[in-house]
mmCIF file of N, CA and C in Angstrom:
data_model
loop_
_atom_site.group_PDB
_atom_site.id
_atom_site.type_symbol
_atom_site.label_atom_id
_atom_site.label_comp_id
_atom_site.label_asym_id
_atom_site.label_seq_id
_atom_site.Cartn_x
_atom_site.Cartn_y
_atom_site.Cartn_z
ATOM 1 N N MET A 1 163.418 -80.916 52.584
ATOM 2 C CA MET A 1 163.691 -80.853 51.170
ATOM 3 C C MET A 1 164.737 -81.897 50.814
ATOM 4 N N LYS A 2 164.511 -82.560 49.714
ATOM 5 C CA LYS A 2 165.457 -83.560 49.256
ATOM 6 C C LYS A 2 166.481 -82.910 48.334
ATOM 7 N N GLN A 3 167.713 -83.344 48.422
ATOM 8 C CA GLN A 3 168.755 -82.843 47.529
ATOM 9 C C GLN A 3 168.669 -83.589 46.207
ATOM 10 N N GLU A 4 168.479 -82.878 45.148
ATOM 11 C CA GLU A 4 168.497 -83.451 43.812
ATOM 12 C C GLU A 4 169.326 -82.548 42.935
ATOM 13 N N GLN A 5 170.034 -83.108 42.003
ATOM 14 C CA GLN A 5 170.837 -82.320 41.085
ATOM 15 C C GLN A 5 169.966 -81.811 39.947
ATOM 16 N N GLY A 6 170.069 -80.534 39.676
ATOM 17 C CA GLY A 6 169.422 -79.955 38.516
ATOM 18 C C GLY A 6 167.931 -80.172 38.424
ATOM 19 N N LEU A 7 167.185 -79.768 39.432
ATOM 20 C CA LEU A 7 165.738 -79.822 39.339
ATOM 21 C C LEU A 7 165.295 -79.023 38.126
ATOM 22 N N GLU A 8 164.307 -79.542 37.393
ATOM 23 C CA GLU A 8 163.806 -78.840 36.228
ATOM 24 C C GLU A 8 162.307 -78.663 36.318
ATOM 25 N N GLY A 9 161.826 -77.670 35.586
ATOM 26 C CA GLY A 9 160.399 -77.405 35.555
ATOM 27 C C GLY A 9 160.055 -76.533 34.369
ATOM 28 N N GLY A 10 158.795 -76.153 34.327
ATOM 29 C CA GLY A 10 158.339 -75.305 33.235
ATOM 30 C C GLY A 10 156.843 -75.105 33.284
ATOM 31 N N CYS A 11 156.348 -74.480 32.241
ATOM 32 C CA CYS A 11 154.915 -74.163 32.166
ATOM 33 C C CYS A 11 154.115 -75.348 31.628
ATOM 34 N N LEU A 12 152.824 -75.199 31.590
ATOM 35 C CA LEU A 12 151.905 -76.246 31.157
ATOM 36 C C LEU A 12 152.106 -76.639 29.695
ATOM 37 N N CYS A 13 152.335 -75.665 28.826
ATOM 38 C CA CYS A 13 152.438 -75.968 27.390
ATOM 39 C C CYS A 13 153.856 -76.316 26.950
ATOM 40 N N GLY A 14 154.859 -76.086 27.801
ATOM 41 C CA GLY A 14 156.234 -76.410 27.463
ATOM 42 C C GLY A 14 157.007 -75.289 26.785
ATOM 43 N N ALA A 15 156.384 -74.130 26.600
ATOM 44 C CA ALA A 15 157.069 -73.007 25.965
ATOM 45 C C ALA A 15 158.171 -72.427 26.846
ATOM 46 N N ILE A 16 158.057 -72.599 28.162
ATOM 47 C CA ILE A 16 159.056 -72.107 29.108
ATOM 48 C C ILE A 16 159.584 -73.279 29.913
ATOM 49 N N ARG A 17 160.912 -73.381 29.978
ATOM 50 C CA ARG A 17 161.577 -74.422 30.758
ATOM 51 C C ARG A 17 162.702 -73.784 31.560
ATOM 52 N N TYR A 18 162.956 -74.325 32.759
ATOM 53 C CA TYR A 18 164.051 -73.837 33.598
ATOM 54 C C TYR A 18 164.708 -74.995 34.318
ATOM 55 N N ARG A 19 165.928 -74.742 34.793
ATOM 56 C CA ARG A 19 166.655 -75.684 35.638
ATOM 57 C C ARG A 19 167.117 -74.932 36.869
ATOM 58 N N ILE A 20 167.118 -75.604 38.000
ATOM 59 C CA ILE A 20 167.544 -75.030 39.270
ATOM 60 C C ILE A 20 168.855 -75.673 39.671
ATOM 61 N N GLU A 21 169.806 -74.849 40.041
ATOM 62 C CA GLU A 21 171.086 -75.344 40.561
ATOM 63 C C GLU A 21 171.046 -75.243 42.084
ATOM 64 N N GLY A 22 171.060 -76.383 42.770
ATOM 65 C CA GLY A 22 171.018 -76.388 44.237
ATOM 66 C C GLY A 22 169.593 -76.329 44.759
ATOM 67 N N LEU A 23 169.512 -76.106 46.050
ATOM 68 C CA LEU A 23 168.217 -76.069 46.730
ATOM 69 C C LEU A 23 167.771 -74.637 46.984
ATOM 70 N N PRO A 24 166.468 -74.428 47.157
ATOM 71 C CA PRO A 24 165.994 -73.089 47.518
ATOM 72 C C PRO A 24 166.468 -72.720 48.918
ATOM 73 N N PHE A 25 166.613 -71.418 49.165
ATOM 74 C CA PHE A 25 166.979 -71.000 50.522
ATOM 75 C C PHE A 25 165.759 -70.923 51.408
ATOM 76 N N ASP A 26 164.570 -71.003 50.819
ATOM 77 C CA ASP A 26 163.332 -71.040 51.598
ATOM 78 C C ASP A 26 162.196 -71.511 50.703
ATOM 79 N N ALA A 27 161.094 -71.898 51.330
ATOM 80 C CA ALA A 27 159.897 -72.314 50.598
ATOM 81 C C ALA A 27 158.696 -72.139 51.523
ATOM 82 N N ASP A 28 157.564 -71.706 50.957
ATOM 83 C CA ASP A 28 156.395 -71.441 51.792
ATOM 84 C C ASP A 28 155.090 -71.676 51.050
ATOM 85 N N TYR A 29 154.035 -71.725 51.841
ATOM 86 C CA TYR A 29 152.665 -71.686 51.336
ATOM 87 C C TYR A 29 152.170 -70.265 51.556
ATOM 88 N N CYS A 30 151.597 -69.645 50.534
ATOM 89 C CA CYS A 30 151.054 -68.301 50.697
ATOM 90 C C CYS A 30 149.550 -68.323 50.457
ATOM 91 N N HIS A 31 148.819 -67.761 51.416
ATOM 92 C CA HIS A 31 147.362 -67.717 51.361
ATOM 93 C C HIS A 31 146.834 -66.318 51.050
ATOM 94 N N CYS A 32 147.718 -65.394 50.620
ATOM 95 C CA CYS A 32 147.266 -64.015 50.371
ATOM 96 C C CYS A 32 146.292 -63.971 49.187
ATOM 97 N N ARG A 33 145.467 -62.958 49.157
ATOM 98 C CA ARG A 33 144.466 -62.830 48.101
ATOM 99 C C ARG A 33 145.100 -62.658 46.722
ATOM 100 N N MET A 34 146.234 -61.970 46.640
ATOM 101 C CA MET A 34 146.876 -61.796 45.330
ATOM 102 C C MET A 34 147.354 -63.138 44.772
ATOM 103 N N CYS A 35 147.956 -63.964 45.612
ATOM 104 C CA CYS A 35 148.362 -65.295 45.155
ATOM 105 C C CYS A 35 147.141 -66.115 44.763
ATOM 106 N N GLN A 36 146.111 -66.088 45.591
ATOM 107 C CA GLN A 36 144.905 -66.842 45.279
ATOM 108 C C GLN A 36 144.365 -66.469 43.903
ATOM 109 N N LYS A 37 144.286 -65.188 43.638
ATOM 110 C CA LYS A 37 143.736 -64.728 42.366
ATOM 111 C C LYS A 37 144.682 -64.970 41.195
ATOM 112 N N SER A 38 145.974 -64.701 41.386
ATOM 113 C CA SER A 38 146.901 -64.835 40.256
ATOM 114 C C SER A 38 147.153 -66.294 39.875
ATOM 115 N N ILE A 39 147.118 -67.186 40.860
ATOM 116 C CA ILE A 39 147.351 -68.600 40.585
ATOM 117 C C ILE A 39 146.040 -69.330 40.267
ATOM 118 N N GLY A 40 144.937 -68.818 40.808
ATOM 119 C CA GLY A 40 143.655 -69.478 40.601
ATOM 120 C C GLY A 40 143.478 -70.675 41.519
ATOM 121 N N ALA A 41 144.091 -70.595 42.696
ATOM 122 C CA ALA A 41 144.002 -71.664 43.692
ATOM 123 C C ALA A 41 143.889 -71.013 45.066
ATOM 124 N N VAL A 42 143.489 -71.779 46.074
ATOM 125 C CA VAL A 42 143.273 -71.204 47.398
ATOM 126 C C VAL A 42 144.568 -70.905 48.152
ATOM 127 N N PHE A 43 145.702 -71.406 47.675
ATOM 128 C CA PHE A 43 147.002 -70.997 48.192
ATOM 129 C C PHE A 43 148.048 -71.317 47.143
ATOM 130 N N GLY A 44 149.190 -70.651 47.273
ATOM 131 C CA GLY A 44 150.318 -70.930 46.401
ATOM 132 C C GLY A 44 151.420 -71.603 47.190
ATOM 133 N N ALA A 45 152.208 -72.407 46.527
ATOM 134 C CA ALA A 45 153.387 -73.024 47.135
ATOM 135 C C ALA A 45 154.591 -72.507 46.364
ATOM 136 N N TRP A 46 155.484 -71.820 47.060
ATOM 137 C CA TRP A 46 156.590 -71.082 46.445
ATOM 138 C C TRP A 46 157.933 -71.538 46.974
ATOM 139 N N MET A 47 158.967 -71.403 46.142
ATOM 140 C CA MET A 47 160.339 -71.705 46.542
ATOM 141 C C MET A 47 161.216 -70.535 46.116
ATOM 142 N N ASP A 48 162.152 -70.161 47.005
ATOM 143 C CA ASP A 48 162.969 -68.962 46.826
ATOM 144 C C ASP A 48 164.414 -69.304 46.485
ATOM 145 N N PHE A 49 164.943 -68.617 45.480
ATOM 146 C CA PHE A 49 166.305 -68.848 45.014
ATOM 147 C C PHE A 49 167.061 -67.552 44.845
ATOM 148 N N LYS A 50 168.379 -67.643 44.902
ATOM 149 C CA LYS A 50 169.226 -66.543 44.461
ATOM 150 C C LYS A 50 169.214 -66.608 42.928
ATOM 151 N N LEU A 51 169.185 -65.463 42.309
ATOM 152 C CA LEU A 51 169.035 -65.365 40.862
ATOM 153 C C LEU A 51 169.962 -66.287 40.063
ATOM 154 N N PRO A 52 171.255 -66.395 40.399
ATOM 155 C CA PRO A 52 172.137 -67.263 39.607
ATOM 156 C C PRO A 52 171.782 -68.752 39.653
ATOM 157 N N GLN A 53 170.947 -69.166 40.617
ATOM 158 C CA GLN A 53 170.557 -70.573 40.715
ATOM 159 C C GLN A 53 169.553 -70.980 39.638
ATOM 160 N N VAL A 54 168.869 -70.004 39.041
ATOM 161 C CA VAL A 54 167.818 -70.288 38.064
ATOM 162 C C VAL A 54 168.385 -70.105 36.664
ATOM 163 N N VAL A 55 168.356 -71.178 35.888
ATOM 164 C CA VAL A 55 168.834 -71.148 34.507
ATOM 165 C C VAL A 55 167.630 -71.353 33.591
ATOM 166 N N TRP A 56 167.369 -70.370 32.746
ATOM 167 C CA TRP A 56 166.248 -70.471 31.809
ATOM 168 C C TRP A 56 166.712 -71.244 30.589
ATOM 169 N N LEU A 57 166.056 -72.360 30.304
ATOM 170 C CA LEU A 57 166.444 -73.236 29.206
ATOM 171 C C LEU A 57 165.692 -72.910 27.926
ATOM 172 N N LYS A 58 164.465 -72.433 28.062
ATOM 173 C CA LYS A 58 163.616 -72.189 26.902
ATOM 174 C C LYS A 58 162.568 -71.151 27.250
ATOM 175 N N GLY A 59 162.354 -70.193 26.376
ATOM 176 C CA GLY A 59 161.311 -69.198 26.552
ATOM 177 C C GLY A 59 161.608 -68.219 27.675
ATOM 178 N N GLN A 60 160.667 -67.330 27.908
ATOM 179 C CA GLN A 60 160.797 -66.369 29.000
ATOM 180 C C GLN A 60 159.426 -66.007 29.545
ATOM 181 N N VAL A 61 159.393 -65.652 30.814
ATOM 182 C CA VAL A 61 158.126 -65.288 31.439
ATOM 183 C C VAL A 61 157.724 -63.884 31.014
ATOM 184 N N THR A 62 156.436 -63.667 30.986
ATOM 185 C CA THR A 62 155.865 -62.329 30.821
ATOM 186 C C THR A 62 155.469 -61.889 32.213
ATOM 187 N N GLU A 63 155.815 -60.667 32.593
ATOM 188 C CA GLU A 63 155.528 -60.214 33.957
ATOM 189 C C GLU A 63 154.357 -59.251 34.005
ATOM 190 N N PHE A 64 153.589 -59.407 35.087
ATOM 191 C CA PHE A 64 152.474 -58.522 35.397
ATOM 192 C C PHE A 64 152.804 -57.818 36.712
ATOM 193 N N ALA A 65 152.673 -56.485 36.750
ATOM 194 C CA ALA A 65 152.917 -55.726 37.981
ATOM 195 C C ALA A 65 151.655 -55.792 38.838
ATOM 196 N N SER A 66 151.652 -56.706 39.814
ATOM 197 C CA SER A 66 150.469 -56.854 40.672
ATOM 198 C C SER A 66 150.434 -55.810 41.785
ATOM 199 N N SER A 67 151.541 -55.102 41.972
ATOM 200 C CA SER A 67 151.613 -53.970 42.904
ATOM 201 C C SER A 67 152.813 -53.129 42.476
ATOM 202 N N ASP A 68 153.078 -52.056 43.215
ATOM 203 C CA ASP A 68 154.205 -51.192 42.866
ATOM 204 C C ASP A 68 155.537 -51.940 42.866
ATOM 205 N N SER A 69 155.681 -52.941 43.736
ATOM 206 C CA SER A 69 156.977 -53.594 43.893
ATOM 207 C C SER A 69 156.982 -55.092 43.579
ATOM 208 N N VAL A 70 155.862 -55.652 43.162
ATOM 209 C CA VAL A 70 155.806 -57.087 42.890
ATOM 210 C C VAL A 70 155.488 -57.344 41.418
ATOM 211 N N ARG A 71 156.259 -58.271 40.843
ATOM 212 C CA ARG A 71 156.044 -58.702 39.464
ATOM 213 C C ARG A 71 155.765 -60.204 39.489
ATOM 214 N N ARG A 72 154.676 -60.590 38.862
ATOM 215 C CA ARG A 72 154.286 -62.007 38.790
ATOM 216 C C ARG A 72 154.478 -62.473 37.356
ATOM 217 N N GLY A 73 155.269 -63.541 37.191
ATOM 218 C CA GLY A 73 155.604 -64.029 35.868
ATOM 219 C C GLY A 73 154.754 -65.219 35.464
ATOM 220 N N PHE A 74 154.386 -65.240 34.191
ATOM 221 C CA PHE A 74 153.547 -66.309 33.670
ATOM 222 C C PHE A 74 153.925 -66.590 32.216
ATOM 223 N N CYS A 75 153.463 -67.703 31.694
ATOM 224 C CA CYS A 75 153.671 -68.038 30.297
ATOM 225 C C CYS A 75 152.620 -67.306 29.476
ATOM 226 N N GLN A 76 153.072 -66.580 28.481
ATOM 227 C CA GLN A 76 152.147 -65.824 27.644
ATOM 228 C C GLN A 76 151.273 -66.745 26.802
ATOM 229 N N GLN A 77 151.724 -67.968 26.531
ATOM 230 C CA GLN A 77 150.946 -68.886 25.698
ATOM 231 C C GLN A 77 149.864 -69.637 26.478
ATOM 232 N N CYS A 78 150.235 -70.208 27.632
ATOM 233 C CA CYS A 78 149.252 -71.034 28.368
ATOM 234 C C CYS A 78 148.747 -70.388 29.649
ATOM 235 N N GLY A 79 149.364 -69.285 30.074
ATOM 236 C CA GLY A 79 148.911 -68.578 31.276
ATOM 237 C C GLY A 79 149.407 -69.147 32.590
ATOM 238 N N CYS A 80 150.229 -70.171 32.532
ATOM 239 C CA CYS A 80 150.738 -70.823 33.741
ATOM 240 C C CYS A 80 151.526 -69.846 34.619
ATOM 241 N N SER A 81 151.193 -69.774 35.909
ATOM 242 C CA SER A 81 151.940 -68.942 36.864
ATOM 243 C C SER A 81 153.265 -69.610 37.181
ATOM 244 N N LEU A 82 154.357 -68.838 37.077
ATOM 245 C CA LEU A 82 155.680 -69.409 37.291
ATOM 246 C C LEU A 82 156.517 -68.673 38.322
ATOM 247 N N THR A 83 156.504 -67.326 38.307
ATOM 248 C CA THR A 83 157.445 -66.592 39.149
ATOM 249 C C THR A 83 156.778 -65.480 39.947
ATOM 250 N N TYR A 84 157.478 -65.107 41.002
ATOM 251 C CA TYR A 84 157.150 -63.957 41.845
ATOM 252 C C TYR A 84 158.468 -63.236 42.049
ATOM 253 N N ARG A 85 158.476 -61.930 41.791
ATOM 254 C CA ARG A 85 159.708 -61.159 41.942
ATOM 255 C C ARG A 85 159.394 -59.844 42.639
ATOM 256 N N HIS A 86 160.084 -59.590 43.742
ATOM 257 C CA HIS A 86 159.931 -58.336 44.487
ATOM 258 C C HIS A 86 161.051 -57.412 44.053
ATOM 259 N N THR A 87 160.710 -56.230 43.554
ATOM 260 C CA THR A 87 161.715 -55.327 42.996
ATOM 261 C C THR A 87 162.710 -54.804 44.042
ATOM 262 N N GLN A 88 162.356 -54.842 45.327
ATOM 263 C CA GLN A 88 163.287 -54.420 46.368
ATOM 264 C C GLN A 88 164.354 -55.467 46.658
ATOM 265 N N TYR A 89 164.189 -56.666 46.109
ATOM 266 C CA TYR A 89 165.153 -57.755 46.301
ATOM 267 C C TYR A 89 165.567 -58.302 44.934
ATOM 268 N N PRO A 90 166.329 -57.525 44.164
ATOM 269 C CA PRO A 90 166.635 -57.906 42.788
ATOM 270 C C PRO A 90 167.515 -59.147 42.635
ATOM 271 N N ASP A 91 168.139 -59.615 43.706
ATOM 272 C CA ASP A 91 169.001 -60.796 43.636
ATOM 273 C C ASP A 91 168.264 -62.111 43.862
ATOM 274 N N TYR A 92 166.940 -62.037 44.096
ATOM 275 C CA TYR A 92 166.157 -63.228 44.403
ATOM 276 C C TYR A 92 165.046 -63.442 43.393
ATOM 277 N N LEU A 93 164.694 -64.711 43.202
ATOM 278 C CA LEU A 93 163.555 -65.070 42.349
ATOM 279 C C LEU A 93 162.794 -66.189 43.025
ATOM 280 N N THR A 94 161.497 -66.080 43.024
ATOM 281 C CA THR A 94 160.619 -67.072 43.625
ATOM 282 C C THR A 94 159.880 -67.785 42.501
ATOM 283 N N LEU A 95 159.834 -69.106 42.581
ATOM 284 C CA LEU A 95 159.169 -69.931 41.578
ATOM 285 C C LEU A 95 158.074 -70.771 42.217
ATOM 286 N N THR A 96 157.051 -71.102 41.437
ATOM 287 C CA THR A 96 155.999 -71.985 41.941
ATOM 288 C C THR A 96 156.540 -73.405 42.046
ATOM 289 N N ILE A 97 156.311 -74.027 43.179
ATOM 290 C CA ILE A 97 156.734 -75.412 43.367
ATOM 291 C C ILE A 97 156.007 -76.323 42.389
ATOM 292 N N ALA A 98 154.747 -76.026 42.108
ATOM 293 C CA ALA A 98 153.951 -76.872 41.210
ATOM 294 C C ALA A 98 154.479 -76.886 39.783
ATOM 295 N N SER A 99 155.303 -75.895 39.407
ATOM 296 C CA SER A 99 155.853 -75.882 38.043
ATOM 297 C C SER A 99 157.047 -76.814 37.883
ATOM 298 N N LEU A 100 157.548 -77.384 38.982
ATOM 299 C CA LEU A 100 158.632 -78.375 38.886
ATOM 300 C C LEU A 100 158.122 -79.640 38.205
ATOM 301 N N ASP A 101 158.999 -80.317 37.485
ATOM 302 C CA ASP A 101 158.633 -81.611 36.904
ATOM 303 C C ASP A 101 158.277 -82.606 38.016
ATOM 304 N N ASN A 102 158.972 -82.485 39.151
ATOM 305 C CA ASN A 102 158.681 -83.331 40.315
ATOM 306 C C ASN A 102 158.448 -82.420 41.519
ATOM 307 N N PRO A 103 157.215 -81.908 41.693
ATOM 308 C CA PRO A 103 156.952 -80.979 42.795
ATOM 309 C C PRO A 103 157.128 -81.588 44.180
ATOM 310 N N SER A 104 157.202 -82.902 44.291
ATOM 311 C CA SER A 104 157.447 -83.539 45.589
ATOM 312 C C SER A 104 158.879 -83.310 46.068
ATOM 313 N N SER A 105 159.729 -82.773 45.206
ATOM 314 C CA SER A 105 161.135 -82.553 45.555
ATOM 315 C C SER A 105 161.346 -81.456 46.593
ATOM 316 N N ILE A 106 160.434 -80.490 46.653
ATOM 317 C CA ILE A 106 160.583 -79.342 47.552
ATOM 318 C C ILE A 106 159.356 -79.252 48.448
ATOM 319 N N LYS A 107 159.610 -79.170 49.750
ATOM 320 C CA LYS A 107 158.524 -79.068 50.729
ATOM 321 C C LYS A 107 158.573 -77.703 51.407
ATOM 322 N N PRO A 108 157.450 -76.966 51.416
ATOM 323 C CA PRO A 108 157.425 -75.667 52.112
ATOM 324 C C PRO A 108 157.673 -75.809 53.609
ATOM 325 N N ASN A 109 158.198 -74.714 54.200
ATOM 326 C CA ASN A 109 158.560 -74.685 55.611
ATOM 327 C C ASN A 109 157.539 -73.992 56.506
ATOM 328 N N TYR A 110 156.685 -73.135 55.932
ATOM 329 C CA TYR A 110 155.754 -72.347 56.736
ATOM 330 C C TYR A 110 154.616 -71.819 55.859
ATOM 331 N N HIS A 111 153.580 -71.302 56.522
ATOM 332 C CA HIS A 111 152.420 -70.684 55.862
ATOM 333 C C HIS A 111 152.434 -69.191 56.167
ATOM 334 N N ILE A 112 152.152 -68.360 55.148
ATOM 335 C CA ILE A 112 151.998 -66.920 55.365
ATOM 336 C C ILE A 112 150.613 -66.468 54.926
ATOM 337 N N TYR A 113 150.194 -65.336 55.483
ATOM 338 C CA TYR A 113 148.884 -64.731 55.214
ATOM 339 C C TYR A 113 147.732 -65.701 55.509
ATOM 340 N N THR A 114 147.863 -66.407 56.618
ATOM 341 C CA THR A 114 146.819 -67.359 56.993
ATOM 342 C C THR A 114 145.516 -66.673 57.399
ATOM 343 N N ASP A 115 145.549 -65.356 57.634
ATOM 344 C CA ASP A 115 144.292 -64.633 57.860
ATOM 345 C C ASP A 115 143.366 -64.760 56.655
ATOM 346 N N ASN A 116 143.928 -65.049 55.477
ATOM 347 C CA ASN A 116 143.144 -65.196 54.258
ATOM 348 C C ASN A 116 142.898 -66.647 53.874
ATOM 349 N N GLN A 117 143.324 -67.595 54.704
ATOM 350 C CA GLN A 117 143.087 -68.997 54.382
ATOM 351 C C GLN A 117 141.591 -69.238 54.326
ATOM 352 N N VAL A 118 141.143 -69.939 53.279
ATOM 353 C CA VAL A 118 139.711 -70.203 53.148
ATOM 354 C C VAL A 118 139.234 -71.085 54.294
ATOM 355 N N SER A 119 138.020 -70.836 54.740
ATOM 356 C CA SER A 119 137.510 -71.481 55.951
ATOM 357 C C SER A 119 137.314 -72.984 55.801
ATOM 358 N N TRP A 120 137.067 -73.466 54.602
ATOM 359 C CA TRP A 120 136.792 -74.894 54.411
ATOM 360 C C TRP A 120 138.044 -75.744 54.215
ATOM 361 N N LEU A 121 139.217 -75.097 54.179
ATOM 362 C CA LEU A 121 140.463 -75.830 53.963
ATOM 363 C C LEU A 121 141.099 -76.181 55.301
ATOM 364 N N THR A 122 141.348 -77.455 55.518
ATOM 365 C CA THR A 122 142.039 -77.923 56.710
ATOM 366 C C THR A 122 143.409 -78.442 56.300
ATOM 367 N N ILE A 123 144.446 -77.858 56.871
ATOM 368 C CA ILE A 123 145.808 -78.300 56.587
ATOM 369 C C ILE A 123 146.406 -78.800 57.887
ATOM 370 N N GLU A 124 146.751 -80.062 57.905
ATOM 371 C CA GLU A 124 147.286 -80.668 59.119
ATOM 372 C C GLU A 124 148.768 -80.972 58.932
ATOM 373 N N ASP A 125 149.577 -79.945 59.025
ATOM 374 C CA ASP A 125 151.018 -80.125 59.006
ATOM 375 C C ASP A 125 151.594 -79.407 60.223
ATOM 376 N N ASN A 126 152.878 -79.530 60.403
ATOM 377 C CA ASN A 126 153.530 -78.918 61.558
ATOM 378 C C ASN A 126 154.235 -77.610 61.213
ATOM 379 N N CYS A 127 153.941 -77.064 60.053
ATOM 380 C CA CYS A 127 154.593 -75.817 59.631
ATOM 381 C C CYS A 127 154.092 -74.639 60.460
ATOM 382 N N LYS A 128 154.994 -73.723 60.748
ATOM 383 C CA LYS A 128 154.633 -72.499 61.457
ATOM 384 C C LYS A 128 153.684 -71.688 60.587
ATOM 385 N N ARG A 129 152.766 -70.973 61.245
ATOM 386 C CA ARG A 129 151.788 -70.164 60.532
ATOM 387 C C ARG A 129 151.907 -68.704 60.954
ATOM 388 N N TYR A 130 151.828 -67.832 59.952
ATOM 389 C CA TYR A 130 151.899 -66.390 60.180
ATOM 390 C C TYR A 130 150.628 -65.761 59.636
ATOM 391 N N PRO A 131 149.891 -64.999 60.482
ATOM 392 C CA PRO A 131 148.644 -64.380 60.035
ATOM 393 C C PRO A 131 148.826 -63.457 58.833
ATOM 394 N N GLN A 132 149.974 -62.791 58.763
ATOM 395 C CA GLN A 132 150.327 -61.915 57.643
ATOM 396 C C GLN A 132 151.663 -62.426 57.088
ATOM 397 N N GLY A 133 152.513 -61.525 56.608
ATOM 398 C CA GLY A 133 153.821 -61.918 56.117
ATOM 399 C C GLY A 133 154.731 -62.303 57.273
ATOM 400 N N ARG A 134 155.800 -62.982 56.950
ATOM 401 C CA ARG A 134 156.759 -63.405 57.967
ATOM 402 C C ARG A 134 157.780 -62.306 58.183
ATOM 403 N N SER A 135 157.981 -61.925 59.406
ATOM 404 C CA SER A 135 159.008 -60.933 59.742
ATOM 405 C C SER A 135 160.348 -61.628 59.802
ATOM 406 N N THR A 136 161.356 -60.991 59.254
ATOM 407 C CA THR A 136 162.681 -61.607 59.309
ATOM 408 C C THR A 136 163.544 -60.961 60.358
#
């Protein structure tokens, strides 16, 4: 990951904008079925922050409860997927790397839920792979 001051991002239509202070404490590719369906892509690329690192500049996400403990945030106007929030970890917020103005700024460190990776996708990187979630 490259160090950049004040990374910014937002949704497709511009109704929601945010700024990040510092770097994420982690970043990953997720191949789970919920991410695939909610994002509309064969995997998601996510970056994890402590809540105070995320400054909302404009608008707010609308959240969908995709399970008892997970909330997925999106723009109500354009439908852009922006956030993932686990209610058991209220001090953390996960954002889509693709929503950054410069998504090349953050590189994921590992793949999770690779048991659900689509068969026709070949990813040739050196990131560690976990068949399910990553145990800490």
